mmCIF file of C-alpha atoms in Angstrom:
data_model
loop_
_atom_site.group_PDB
_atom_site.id
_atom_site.type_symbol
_atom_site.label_atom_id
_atom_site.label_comp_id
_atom_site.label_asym_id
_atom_site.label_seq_id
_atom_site.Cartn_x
_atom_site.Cartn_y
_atom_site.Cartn_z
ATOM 1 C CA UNK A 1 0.000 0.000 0.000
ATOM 2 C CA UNK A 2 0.915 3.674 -1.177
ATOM 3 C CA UNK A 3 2.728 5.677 2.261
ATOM 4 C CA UNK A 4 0.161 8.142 1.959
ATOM 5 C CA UNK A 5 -3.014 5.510 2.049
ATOM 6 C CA UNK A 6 -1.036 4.150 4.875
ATOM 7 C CA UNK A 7 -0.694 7.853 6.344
ATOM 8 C CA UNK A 8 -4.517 8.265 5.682
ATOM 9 C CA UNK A 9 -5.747 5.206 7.287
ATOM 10 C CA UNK A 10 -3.697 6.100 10.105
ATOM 11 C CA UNK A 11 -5.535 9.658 10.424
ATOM 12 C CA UNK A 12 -9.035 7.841 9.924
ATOM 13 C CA UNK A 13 -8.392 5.382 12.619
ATOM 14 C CA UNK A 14 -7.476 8.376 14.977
ATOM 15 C CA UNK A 15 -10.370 10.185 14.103
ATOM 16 C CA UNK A 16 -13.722 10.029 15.379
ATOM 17 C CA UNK A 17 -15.413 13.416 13.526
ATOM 18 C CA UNK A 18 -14.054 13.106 10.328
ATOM 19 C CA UNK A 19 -15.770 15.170 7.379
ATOM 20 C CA UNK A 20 -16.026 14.311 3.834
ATOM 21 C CA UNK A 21 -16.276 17.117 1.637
ATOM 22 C CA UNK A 22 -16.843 16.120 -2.537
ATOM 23 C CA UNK A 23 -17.657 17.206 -5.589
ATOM 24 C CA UNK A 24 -18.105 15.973 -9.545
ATOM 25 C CA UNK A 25 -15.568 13.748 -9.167
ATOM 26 C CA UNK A 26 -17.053 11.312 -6.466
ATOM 27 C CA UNK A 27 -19.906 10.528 -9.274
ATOM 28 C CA UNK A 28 -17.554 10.367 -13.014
ATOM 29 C CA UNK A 29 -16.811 7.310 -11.114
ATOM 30 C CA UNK A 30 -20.335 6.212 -11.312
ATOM 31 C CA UNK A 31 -20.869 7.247 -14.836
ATOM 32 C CA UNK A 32 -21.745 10.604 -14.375
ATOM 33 C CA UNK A 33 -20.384 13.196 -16.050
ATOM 34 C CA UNK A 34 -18.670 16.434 -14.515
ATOM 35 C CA UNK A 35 -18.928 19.463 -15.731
ATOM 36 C CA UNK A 36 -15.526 20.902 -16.434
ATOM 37 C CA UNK A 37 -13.602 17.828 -17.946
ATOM 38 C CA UNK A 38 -13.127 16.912 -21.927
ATOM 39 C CA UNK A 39 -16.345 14.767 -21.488
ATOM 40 C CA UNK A 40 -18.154 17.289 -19.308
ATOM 41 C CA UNK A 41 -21.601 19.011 -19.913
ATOM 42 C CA UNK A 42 -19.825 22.641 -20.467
ATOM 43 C CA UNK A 43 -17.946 21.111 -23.608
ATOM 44 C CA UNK A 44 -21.099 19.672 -25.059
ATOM 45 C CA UNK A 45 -23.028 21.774 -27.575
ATOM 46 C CA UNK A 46 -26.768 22.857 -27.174
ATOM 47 C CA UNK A 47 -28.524 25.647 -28.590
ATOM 48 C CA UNK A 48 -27.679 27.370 -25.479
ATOM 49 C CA UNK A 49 -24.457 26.530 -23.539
ATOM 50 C CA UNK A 50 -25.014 24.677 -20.556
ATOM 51 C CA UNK A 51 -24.483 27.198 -17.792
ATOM 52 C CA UNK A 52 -27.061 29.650 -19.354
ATOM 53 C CA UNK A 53 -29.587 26.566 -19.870
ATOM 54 C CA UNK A 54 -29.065 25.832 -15.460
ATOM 55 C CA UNK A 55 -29.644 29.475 -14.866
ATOM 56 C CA UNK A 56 -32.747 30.660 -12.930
ATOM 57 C CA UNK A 57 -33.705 32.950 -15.184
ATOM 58 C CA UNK A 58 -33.635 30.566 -18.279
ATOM 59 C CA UNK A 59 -35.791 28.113 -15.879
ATOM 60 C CA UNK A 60 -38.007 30.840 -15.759
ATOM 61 C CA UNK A 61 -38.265 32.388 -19.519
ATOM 62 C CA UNK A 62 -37.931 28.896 -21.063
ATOM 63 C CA UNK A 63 -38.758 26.078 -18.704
ATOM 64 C CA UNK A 64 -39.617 23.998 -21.611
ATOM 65 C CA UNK A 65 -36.147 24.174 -22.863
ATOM 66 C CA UNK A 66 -34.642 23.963 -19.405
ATOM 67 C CA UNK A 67 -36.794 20.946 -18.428
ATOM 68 C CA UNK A 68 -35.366 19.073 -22.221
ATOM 69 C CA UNK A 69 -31.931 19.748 -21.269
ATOM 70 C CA UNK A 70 -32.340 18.646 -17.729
ATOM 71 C CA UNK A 71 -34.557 15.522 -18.011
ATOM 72 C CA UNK A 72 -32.063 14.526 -20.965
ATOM 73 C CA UNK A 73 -28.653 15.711 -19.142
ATOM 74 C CA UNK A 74 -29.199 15.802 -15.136
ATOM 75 C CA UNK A 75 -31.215 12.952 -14.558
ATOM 76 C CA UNK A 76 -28.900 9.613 -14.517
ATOM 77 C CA UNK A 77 -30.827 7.415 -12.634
ATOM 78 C CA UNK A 78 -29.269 3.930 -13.551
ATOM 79 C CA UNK A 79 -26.150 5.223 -11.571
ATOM 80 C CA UNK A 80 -25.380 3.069 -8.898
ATOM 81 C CA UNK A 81 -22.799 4.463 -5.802
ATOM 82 C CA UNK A 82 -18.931 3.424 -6.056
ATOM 83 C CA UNK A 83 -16.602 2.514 -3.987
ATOM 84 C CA UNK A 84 -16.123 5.875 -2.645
ATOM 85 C CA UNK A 85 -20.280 6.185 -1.844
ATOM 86 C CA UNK A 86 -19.653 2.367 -0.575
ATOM 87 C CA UNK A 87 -16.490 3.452 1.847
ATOM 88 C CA UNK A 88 -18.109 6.747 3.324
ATOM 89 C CA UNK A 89 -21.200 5.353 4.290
ATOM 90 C CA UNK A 90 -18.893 2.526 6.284
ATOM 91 C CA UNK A 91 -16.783 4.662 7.491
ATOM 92 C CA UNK A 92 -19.936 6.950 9.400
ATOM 93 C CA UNK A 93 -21.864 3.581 10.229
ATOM 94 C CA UNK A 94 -18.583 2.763 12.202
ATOM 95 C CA UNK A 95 -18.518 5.538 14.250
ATOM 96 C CA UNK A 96 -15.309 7.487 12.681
ATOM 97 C CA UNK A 97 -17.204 9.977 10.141
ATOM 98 C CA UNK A 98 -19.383 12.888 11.042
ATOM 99 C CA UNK A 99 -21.416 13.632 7.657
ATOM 100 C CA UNK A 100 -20.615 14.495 4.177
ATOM 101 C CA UNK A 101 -20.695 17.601 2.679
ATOM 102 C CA UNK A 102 -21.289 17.192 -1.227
ATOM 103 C CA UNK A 103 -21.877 19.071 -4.259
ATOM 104 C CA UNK A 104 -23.623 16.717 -6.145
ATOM 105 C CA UNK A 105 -27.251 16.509 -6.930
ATOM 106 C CA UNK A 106 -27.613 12.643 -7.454
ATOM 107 C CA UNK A 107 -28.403 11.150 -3.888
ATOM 108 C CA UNK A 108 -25.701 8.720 -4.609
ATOM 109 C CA UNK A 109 -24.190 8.734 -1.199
ATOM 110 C CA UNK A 110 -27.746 8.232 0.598
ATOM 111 C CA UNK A 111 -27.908 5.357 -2.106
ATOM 112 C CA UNK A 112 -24.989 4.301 -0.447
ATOM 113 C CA UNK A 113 -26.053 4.422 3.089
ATOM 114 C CA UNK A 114 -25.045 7.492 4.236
ATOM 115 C CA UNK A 115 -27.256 9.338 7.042
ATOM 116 C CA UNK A 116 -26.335 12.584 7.567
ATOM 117 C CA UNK A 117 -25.312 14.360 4.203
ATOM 118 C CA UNK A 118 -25.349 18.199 3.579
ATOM 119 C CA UNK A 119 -26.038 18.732 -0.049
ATOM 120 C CA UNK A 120 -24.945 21.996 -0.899
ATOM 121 C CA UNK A 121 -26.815 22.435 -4.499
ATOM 122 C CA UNK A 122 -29.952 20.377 -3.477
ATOM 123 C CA UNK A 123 -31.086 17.041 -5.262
ATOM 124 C CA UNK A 124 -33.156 15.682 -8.239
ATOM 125 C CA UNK A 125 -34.956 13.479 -6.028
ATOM 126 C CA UNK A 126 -36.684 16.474 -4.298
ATOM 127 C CA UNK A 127 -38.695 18.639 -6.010
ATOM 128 C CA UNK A 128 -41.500 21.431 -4.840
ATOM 129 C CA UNK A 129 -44.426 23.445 -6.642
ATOM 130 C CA UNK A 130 -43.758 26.758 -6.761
ATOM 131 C CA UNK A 131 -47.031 27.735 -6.072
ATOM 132 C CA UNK A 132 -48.374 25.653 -2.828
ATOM 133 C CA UNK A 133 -45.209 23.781 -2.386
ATOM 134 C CA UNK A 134 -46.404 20.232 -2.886
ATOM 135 C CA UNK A 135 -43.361 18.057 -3.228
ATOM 136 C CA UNK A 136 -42.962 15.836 -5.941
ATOM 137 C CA UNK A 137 -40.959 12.515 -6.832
ATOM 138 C CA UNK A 138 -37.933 12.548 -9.550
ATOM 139 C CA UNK A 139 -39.984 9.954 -11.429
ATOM 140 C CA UNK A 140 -42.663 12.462 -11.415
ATOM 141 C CA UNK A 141 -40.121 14.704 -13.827
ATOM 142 C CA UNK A 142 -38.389 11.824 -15.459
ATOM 143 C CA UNK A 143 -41.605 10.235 -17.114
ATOM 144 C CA UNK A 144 -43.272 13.661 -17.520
ATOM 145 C CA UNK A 145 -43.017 15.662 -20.863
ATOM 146 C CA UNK A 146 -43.082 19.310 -21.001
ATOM 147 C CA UNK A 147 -42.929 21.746 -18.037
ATOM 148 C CA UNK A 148 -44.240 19.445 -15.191
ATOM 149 C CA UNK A 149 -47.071 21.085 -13.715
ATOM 150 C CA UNK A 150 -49.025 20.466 -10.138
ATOM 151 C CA UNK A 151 -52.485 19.500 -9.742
ATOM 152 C CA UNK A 152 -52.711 23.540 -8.299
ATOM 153 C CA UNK A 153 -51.376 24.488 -11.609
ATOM 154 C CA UNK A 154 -48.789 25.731 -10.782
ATOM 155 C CA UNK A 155 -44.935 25.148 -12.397
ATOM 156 C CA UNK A 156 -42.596 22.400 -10.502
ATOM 157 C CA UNK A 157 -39.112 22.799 -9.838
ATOM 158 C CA UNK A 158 -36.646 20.849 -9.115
ATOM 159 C CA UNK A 159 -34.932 21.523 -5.463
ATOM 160 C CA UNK A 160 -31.562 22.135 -7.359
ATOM 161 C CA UNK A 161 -29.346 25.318 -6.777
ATOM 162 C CA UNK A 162 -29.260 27.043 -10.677
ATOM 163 C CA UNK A 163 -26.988 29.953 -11.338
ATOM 164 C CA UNK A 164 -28.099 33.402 -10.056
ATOM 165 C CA UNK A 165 -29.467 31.037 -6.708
ATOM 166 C CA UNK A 166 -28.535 31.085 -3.422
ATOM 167 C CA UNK A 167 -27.536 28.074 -1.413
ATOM 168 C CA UNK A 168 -29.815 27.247 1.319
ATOM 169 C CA UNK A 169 -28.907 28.867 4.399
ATOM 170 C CA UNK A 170 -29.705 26.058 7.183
ATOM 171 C CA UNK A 171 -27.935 23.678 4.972
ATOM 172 C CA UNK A 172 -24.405 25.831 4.811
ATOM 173 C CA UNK A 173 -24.827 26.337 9.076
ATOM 174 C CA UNK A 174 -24.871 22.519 8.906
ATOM 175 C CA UNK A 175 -21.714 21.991 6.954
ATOM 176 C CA UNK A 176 -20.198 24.792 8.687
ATOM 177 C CA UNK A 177 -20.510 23.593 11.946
ATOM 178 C CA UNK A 178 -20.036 19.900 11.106
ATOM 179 C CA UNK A 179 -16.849 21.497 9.422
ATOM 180 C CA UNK A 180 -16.032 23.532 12.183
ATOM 181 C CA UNK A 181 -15.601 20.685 14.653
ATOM 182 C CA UNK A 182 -14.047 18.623 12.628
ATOM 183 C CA UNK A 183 -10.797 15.969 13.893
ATOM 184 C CA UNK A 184 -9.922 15.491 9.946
ATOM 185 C CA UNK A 185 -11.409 17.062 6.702
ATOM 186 C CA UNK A 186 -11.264 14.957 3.549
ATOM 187 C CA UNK A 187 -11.715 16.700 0.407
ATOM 188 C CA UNK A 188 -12.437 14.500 -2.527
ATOM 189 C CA UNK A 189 -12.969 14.967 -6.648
ATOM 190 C CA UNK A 190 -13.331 18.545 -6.283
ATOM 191 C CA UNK A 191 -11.107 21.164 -8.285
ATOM 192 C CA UNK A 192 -12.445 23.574 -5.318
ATOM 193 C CA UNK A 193 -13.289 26.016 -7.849
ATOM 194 C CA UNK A 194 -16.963 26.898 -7.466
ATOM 195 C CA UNK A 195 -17.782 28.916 -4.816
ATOM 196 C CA UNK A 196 -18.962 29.895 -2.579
ATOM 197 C CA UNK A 197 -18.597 26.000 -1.961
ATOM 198 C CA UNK A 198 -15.240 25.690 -2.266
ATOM 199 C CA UNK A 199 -14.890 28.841 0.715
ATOM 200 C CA UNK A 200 -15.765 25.854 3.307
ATOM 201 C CA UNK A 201 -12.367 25.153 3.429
ATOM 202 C CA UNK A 202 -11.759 27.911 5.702
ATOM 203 C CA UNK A 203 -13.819 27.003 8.534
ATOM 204 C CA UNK A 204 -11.812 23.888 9.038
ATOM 205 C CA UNK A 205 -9.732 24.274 12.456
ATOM 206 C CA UNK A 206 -7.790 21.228 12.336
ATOM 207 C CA UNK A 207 -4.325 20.151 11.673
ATOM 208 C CA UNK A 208 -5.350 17.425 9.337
ATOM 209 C CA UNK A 209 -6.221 18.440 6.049
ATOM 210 C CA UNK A 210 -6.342 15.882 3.094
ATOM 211 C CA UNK A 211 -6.974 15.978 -0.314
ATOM 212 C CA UNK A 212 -7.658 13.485 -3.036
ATOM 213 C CA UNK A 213 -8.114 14.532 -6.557
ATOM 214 C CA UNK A 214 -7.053 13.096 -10.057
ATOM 215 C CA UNK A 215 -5.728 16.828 -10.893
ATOM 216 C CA UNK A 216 -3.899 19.343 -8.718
ATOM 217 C CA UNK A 217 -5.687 21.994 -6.947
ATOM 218 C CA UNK A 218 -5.533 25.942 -5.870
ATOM 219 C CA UNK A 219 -5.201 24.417 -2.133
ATOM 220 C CA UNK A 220 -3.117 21.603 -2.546
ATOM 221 C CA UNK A 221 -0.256 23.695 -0.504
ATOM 222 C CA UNK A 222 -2.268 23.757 2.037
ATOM 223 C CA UNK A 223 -2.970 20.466 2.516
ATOM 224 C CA UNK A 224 -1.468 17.849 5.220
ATOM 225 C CA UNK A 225 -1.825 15.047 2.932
ATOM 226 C CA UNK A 226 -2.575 15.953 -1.128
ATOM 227 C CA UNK A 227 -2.975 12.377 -3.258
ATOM 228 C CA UNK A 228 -3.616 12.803 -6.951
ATOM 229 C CA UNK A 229 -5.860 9.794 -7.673
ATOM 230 C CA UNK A 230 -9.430 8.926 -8.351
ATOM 231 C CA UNK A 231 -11.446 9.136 -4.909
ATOM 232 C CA UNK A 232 -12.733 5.630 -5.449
ATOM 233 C CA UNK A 233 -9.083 3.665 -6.040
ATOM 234 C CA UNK A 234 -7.857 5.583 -2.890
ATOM 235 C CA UNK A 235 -11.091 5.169 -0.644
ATOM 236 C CA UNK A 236 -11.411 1.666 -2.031
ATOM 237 C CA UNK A 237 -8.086 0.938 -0.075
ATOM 238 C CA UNK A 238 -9.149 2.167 3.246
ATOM 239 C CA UNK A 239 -10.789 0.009 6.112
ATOM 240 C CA UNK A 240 -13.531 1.375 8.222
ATOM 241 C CA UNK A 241 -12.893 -0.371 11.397
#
């Protein structure tokens, strides 16, 4: 085994409020794609490019657009939870992790077992009327055609943070705290460059810092322990005991 899987089992078996902070990359692994890589959804070419077509005010001018795009693009429900899901959901059930902070809309790690996750930019599996607020099922979306309407009339939405959104407030006091009191923060398959995600960093007060990526990132310096591999191969060689 690699020093630095040794060096990071060693932290995880010390720890007992780890938190597991992840992005795109936890899910390529699954099959889904990212949105900044050769593959990803920003190279792709629509009428519109993809960031304008997840805006809010797109969703609102053209939801029938939006809702083609998103039902074809955003909604990858055969995806099943890797090893990485798998390993996190272990390591909580075993006492040693705290929660998981993700930016990732696919419910993979509840999939997975995981309990308490803090998903930063919501989740296709929720979704609301914006008129009386009646919640609705992804399947609801995924079968539908058109702009998805409630039986009020009014226009559904997916519980997904679009540009020009806010995050949700009592969601970023849970990852902050959770963060805050943290023994050892593991940041995984993120390029920690959306924000004001990526900012989360800096509540952390511990000395243990690790991050696993495939690519270098902006905080890589700062890190106690920086591996440049795919989350799943490195998680995948962990024990949660």
């Amino acid at each position: 085994m690699d020093e630095k899987i040794k060096t990071l089992q060693q932290w995880i078996d010390e720890s007992q409020r780890i938190v597991f902070f992840g992005g795109a990359g936890v899910s390529t692994e699954s099959g889904i794609p990212d949105f900044r890589s050769v593959d990803g959804l920003y190279n792709q070419k629509y009428a519109w490019p993809p960031e304008q077509i997840l805006s809010r005010t797109f969703f609102d001018a053209r939801p029938e657009e939006f809702y083609r795009f998103y039902r074809d693009k955003m909604l990858c429900l055969n995806a099943r939870p890797n090893a990485a899901h798998k390993k996190l959901a272990e390591l909580e059930a075993a006492g040693r992790l705290r929660s998981v902070v993700t930016q990732n809309i696919d419910g993979l790690h509840q999939l997975a077992g995981s309990k308490r996750v803090w998903e930063l930019h919501g989740s296709v599996h929720r979704n609301y009327c914006m008129k009386c607020r009646k919640p609705y099922g992804v399947m609801d979306i995924k079968e539908g055609t058109g702009v998805p309407r409630c039986s009020c009339g009014g226009v559904v939405k997916p519980d997904v943070v679009l540009y020009e959104e806010g995050l949700d407030s009592a969601t970023i006091e849970g990852a902050v705290a959770d963060i805050q009191a943290a023994d050892l923060l593991v940041i995984g398959g993120t390029s920690l460059a959306v924000y004001p995600a990526a900012g989360l960093i800096n509540y952390y007060r511990g000395s243990r810092l690790v991050l696993i990526n495939k690519s270098p990132t902006p905080y890589d310096d700062r890190a106690s322990l920086a591996i440049n591999l795919p989350i799943g191969e490195v998680l995948g060689q962990i024990e949660a005991r």
